[in-house]
Coordinates of C-alpha atoms in Angstrom, one line a residue:
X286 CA -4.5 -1.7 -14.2
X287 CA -3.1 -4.1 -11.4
X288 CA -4.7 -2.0 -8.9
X289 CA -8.3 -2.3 -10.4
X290 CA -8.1 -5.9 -12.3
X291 CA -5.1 -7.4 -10.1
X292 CA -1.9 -8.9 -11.8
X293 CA -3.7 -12.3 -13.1
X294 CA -7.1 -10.3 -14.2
X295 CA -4.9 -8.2 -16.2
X296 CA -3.5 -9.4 -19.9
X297 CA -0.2 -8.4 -21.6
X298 CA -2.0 -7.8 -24.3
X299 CA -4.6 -5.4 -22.2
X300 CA -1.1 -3.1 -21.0
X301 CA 0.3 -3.2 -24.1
X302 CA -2.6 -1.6 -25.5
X303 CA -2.9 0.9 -22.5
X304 CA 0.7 2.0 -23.2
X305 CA -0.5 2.7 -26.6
X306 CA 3.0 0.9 -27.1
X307 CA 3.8 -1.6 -29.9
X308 CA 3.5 -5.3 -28.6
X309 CA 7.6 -5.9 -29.0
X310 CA 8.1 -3.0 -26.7
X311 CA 7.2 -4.4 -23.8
X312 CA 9.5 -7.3 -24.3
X313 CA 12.2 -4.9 -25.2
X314 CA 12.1 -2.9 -22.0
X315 CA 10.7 -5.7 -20.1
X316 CA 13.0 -9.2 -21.3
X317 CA 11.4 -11.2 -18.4
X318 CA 7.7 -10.2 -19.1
X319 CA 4.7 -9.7 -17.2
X320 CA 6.7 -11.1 -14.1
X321 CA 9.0 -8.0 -14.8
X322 CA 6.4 -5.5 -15.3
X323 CA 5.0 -6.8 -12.3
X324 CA 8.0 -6.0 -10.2
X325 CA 9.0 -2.9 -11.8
X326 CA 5.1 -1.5 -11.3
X327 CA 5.1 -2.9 -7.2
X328 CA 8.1 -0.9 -6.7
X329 CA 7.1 2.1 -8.7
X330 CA 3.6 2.1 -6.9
X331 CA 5.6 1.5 -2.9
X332 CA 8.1 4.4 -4.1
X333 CA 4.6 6.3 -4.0
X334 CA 2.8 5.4 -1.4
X335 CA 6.0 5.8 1.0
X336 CA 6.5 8.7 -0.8
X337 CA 3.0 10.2 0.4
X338 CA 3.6 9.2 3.8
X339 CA 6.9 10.9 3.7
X340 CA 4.9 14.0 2.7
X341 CA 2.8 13.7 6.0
X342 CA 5.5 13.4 8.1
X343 CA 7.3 16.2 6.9
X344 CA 4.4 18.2 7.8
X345 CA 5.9 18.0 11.8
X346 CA 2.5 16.5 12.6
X347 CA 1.5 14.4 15.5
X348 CA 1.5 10.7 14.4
X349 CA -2.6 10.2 14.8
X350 CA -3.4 13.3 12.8
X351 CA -0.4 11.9 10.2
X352 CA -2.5 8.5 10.5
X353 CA -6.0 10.0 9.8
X354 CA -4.6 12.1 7.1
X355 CA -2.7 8.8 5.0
X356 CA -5.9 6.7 5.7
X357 CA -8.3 9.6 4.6
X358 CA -6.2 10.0 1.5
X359 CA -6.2 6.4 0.8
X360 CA -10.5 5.9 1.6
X361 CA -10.8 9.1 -0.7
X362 CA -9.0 7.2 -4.0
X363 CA -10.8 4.2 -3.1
X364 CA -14.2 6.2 -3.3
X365 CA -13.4 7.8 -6.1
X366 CA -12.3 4.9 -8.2
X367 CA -15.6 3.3 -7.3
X368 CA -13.7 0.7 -5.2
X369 CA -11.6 -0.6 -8.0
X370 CA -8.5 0.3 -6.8
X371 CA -7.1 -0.9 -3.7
X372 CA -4.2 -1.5 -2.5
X373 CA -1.6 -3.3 -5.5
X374 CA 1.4 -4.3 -3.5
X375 CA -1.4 -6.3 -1.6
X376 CA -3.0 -7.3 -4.5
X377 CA 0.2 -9.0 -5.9
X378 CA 1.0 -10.2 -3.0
X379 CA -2.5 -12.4 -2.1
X380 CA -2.4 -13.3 -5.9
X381 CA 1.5 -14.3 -6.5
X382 CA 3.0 -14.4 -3.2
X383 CA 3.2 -18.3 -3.4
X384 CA 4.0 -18.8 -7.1
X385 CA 6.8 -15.9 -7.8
X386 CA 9.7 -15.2 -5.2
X387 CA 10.4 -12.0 -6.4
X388 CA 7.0 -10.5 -6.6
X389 CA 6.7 -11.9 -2.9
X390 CA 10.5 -10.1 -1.7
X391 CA 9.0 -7.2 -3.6
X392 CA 5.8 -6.7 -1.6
X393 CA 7.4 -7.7 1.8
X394 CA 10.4 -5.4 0.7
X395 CA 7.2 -2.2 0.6
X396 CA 5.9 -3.5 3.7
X397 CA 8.5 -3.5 5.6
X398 CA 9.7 0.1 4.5
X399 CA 5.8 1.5 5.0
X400 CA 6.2 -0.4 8.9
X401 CA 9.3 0.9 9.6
X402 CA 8.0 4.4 8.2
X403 CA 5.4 4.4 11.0
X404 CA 7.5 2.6 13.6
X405 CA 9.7 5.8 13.3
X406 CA 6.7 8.1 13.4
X407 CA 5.4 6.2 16.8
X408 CA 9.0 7.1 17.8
X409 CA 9.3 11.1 16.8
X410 CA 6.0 11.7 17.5
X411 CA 3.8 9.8 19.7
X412 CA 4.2 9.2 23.5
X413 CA 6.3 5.5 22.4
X414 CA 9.8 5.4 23.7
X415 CA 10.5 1.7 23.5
X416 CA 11.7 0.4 20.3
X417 CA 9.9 -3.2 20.8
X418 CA 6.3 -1.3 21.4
X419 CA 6.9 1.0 18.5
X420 CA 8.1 -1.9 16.2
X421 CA 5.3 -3.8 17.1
X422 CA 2.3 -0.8 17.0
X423 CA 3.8 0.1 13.8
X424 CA 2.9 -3.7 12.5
X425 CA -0.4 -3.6 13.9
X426 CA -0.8 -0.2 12.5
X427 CA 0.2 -1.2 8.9
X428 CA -2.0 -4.6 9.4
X429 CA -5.0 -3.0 10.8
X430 CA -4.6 -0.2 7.5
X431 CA -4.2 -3.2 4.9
X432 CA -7.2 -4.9 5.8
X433 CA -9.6 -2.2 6.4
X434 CA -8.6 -1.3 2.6
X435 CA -9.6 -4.8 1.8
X436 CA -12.8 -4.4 4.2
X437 CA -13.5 -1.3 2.7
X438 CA -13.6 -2.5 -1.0
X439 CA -15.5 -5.8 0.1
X440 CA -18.4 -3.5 1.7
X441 CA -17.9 -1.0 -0.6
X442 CA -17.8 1.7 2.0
X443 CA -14.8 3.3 3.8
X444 CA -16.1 3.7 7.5
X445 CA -15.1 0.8 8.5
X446 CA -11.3 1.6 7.6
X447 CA -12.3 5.1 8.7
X448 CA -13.3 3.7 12.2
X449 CA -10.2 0.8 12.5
X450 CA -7.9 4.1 12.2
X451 CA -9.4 5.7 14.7
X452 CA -9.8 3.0 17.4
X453 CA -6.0 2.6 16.5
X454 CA -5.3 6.7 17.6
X455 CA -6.9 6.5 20.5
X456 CA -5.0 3.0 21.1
X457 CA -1.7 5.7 20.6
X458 CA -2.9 8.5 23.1
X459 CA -2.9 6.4 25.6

């Protein structure tokens, strides 16, 4: 739900009724509320995603074609979802970053393990040998990812993220 409606746009009362779950459940498992659930679901939902891109990387390929494959994975879901459902650790993070400190060390927390994810990748697997170029093409890698999502579901149309990906592979072959 946070991925489609965002944290604010979605209710207690809307998740509660999602779970199929009576309303003092949520409290029961969740003392410290939405702000809980919201924490618990960033970290489940990074878990994931690194997960994925864990997958790709064990599949001994090069880091563009691991690159193309995560973004064509992620422009497929926001296809089929119909756009709805972008990216939620970046979600939280442009809604609540400002307003609740955890949410905030919970997004940069996922960011920082997708960016050094990659920056390792640049390292096994790409022509990079310095640590300092890696570390930072891994940042502009996870940037340039993060807001073609955000392009994408503002145009409603993937080719843009599709195209940033690959400007950034050929950036890496060289």
């Amino acid at each position: 739900m946070f991925r489609a409606k965002g944290v604010t746009g979605t209710g207690t009362l809307e998740i509660i009724s999602a779970a199929g779950a009576p309303r003092g459940s949520m409290y029961h498992h969740f003392p410290g509320g939405k702000s809980q659930l919201t924490v618990e679901a960033l970290r489940f939902e990074s878990a994931r995603v690194s997960a994925d891109l864990q997958n790709l990387i064990d599949t001994g390929s090069d880091a563009s074609t691991i690159l193309v494959s995560f973004t064509e994975a992620l422009a497929t879901s926001l296809e089929i979802s119909e756009f709805r459902l972008g990216c939620p650790v970046t979600t939280a993070a442009l809604e609540l970053s400002s307003e609740d400190p955890e949410v905030r060390a919970v997004c940069a927390e996922a960011y920082r393990t997708w960016q050094s994810m990659i920056e390792a990748l640049l390292l096994q697997r790409s022509s990079k040998s310095d640590q300092a170029a890696a570390a930072a093409d891994a940042e502009l890698i996870l940037a340039t990812i993060e807001g073609g999502l955000l392009l994408a579901r503002a145009y409603q149309d993937t080719n843009t993220l599709r195209r940033l990906v690959g400007n950034l592979c050929r950036i890496l072959e060289r």
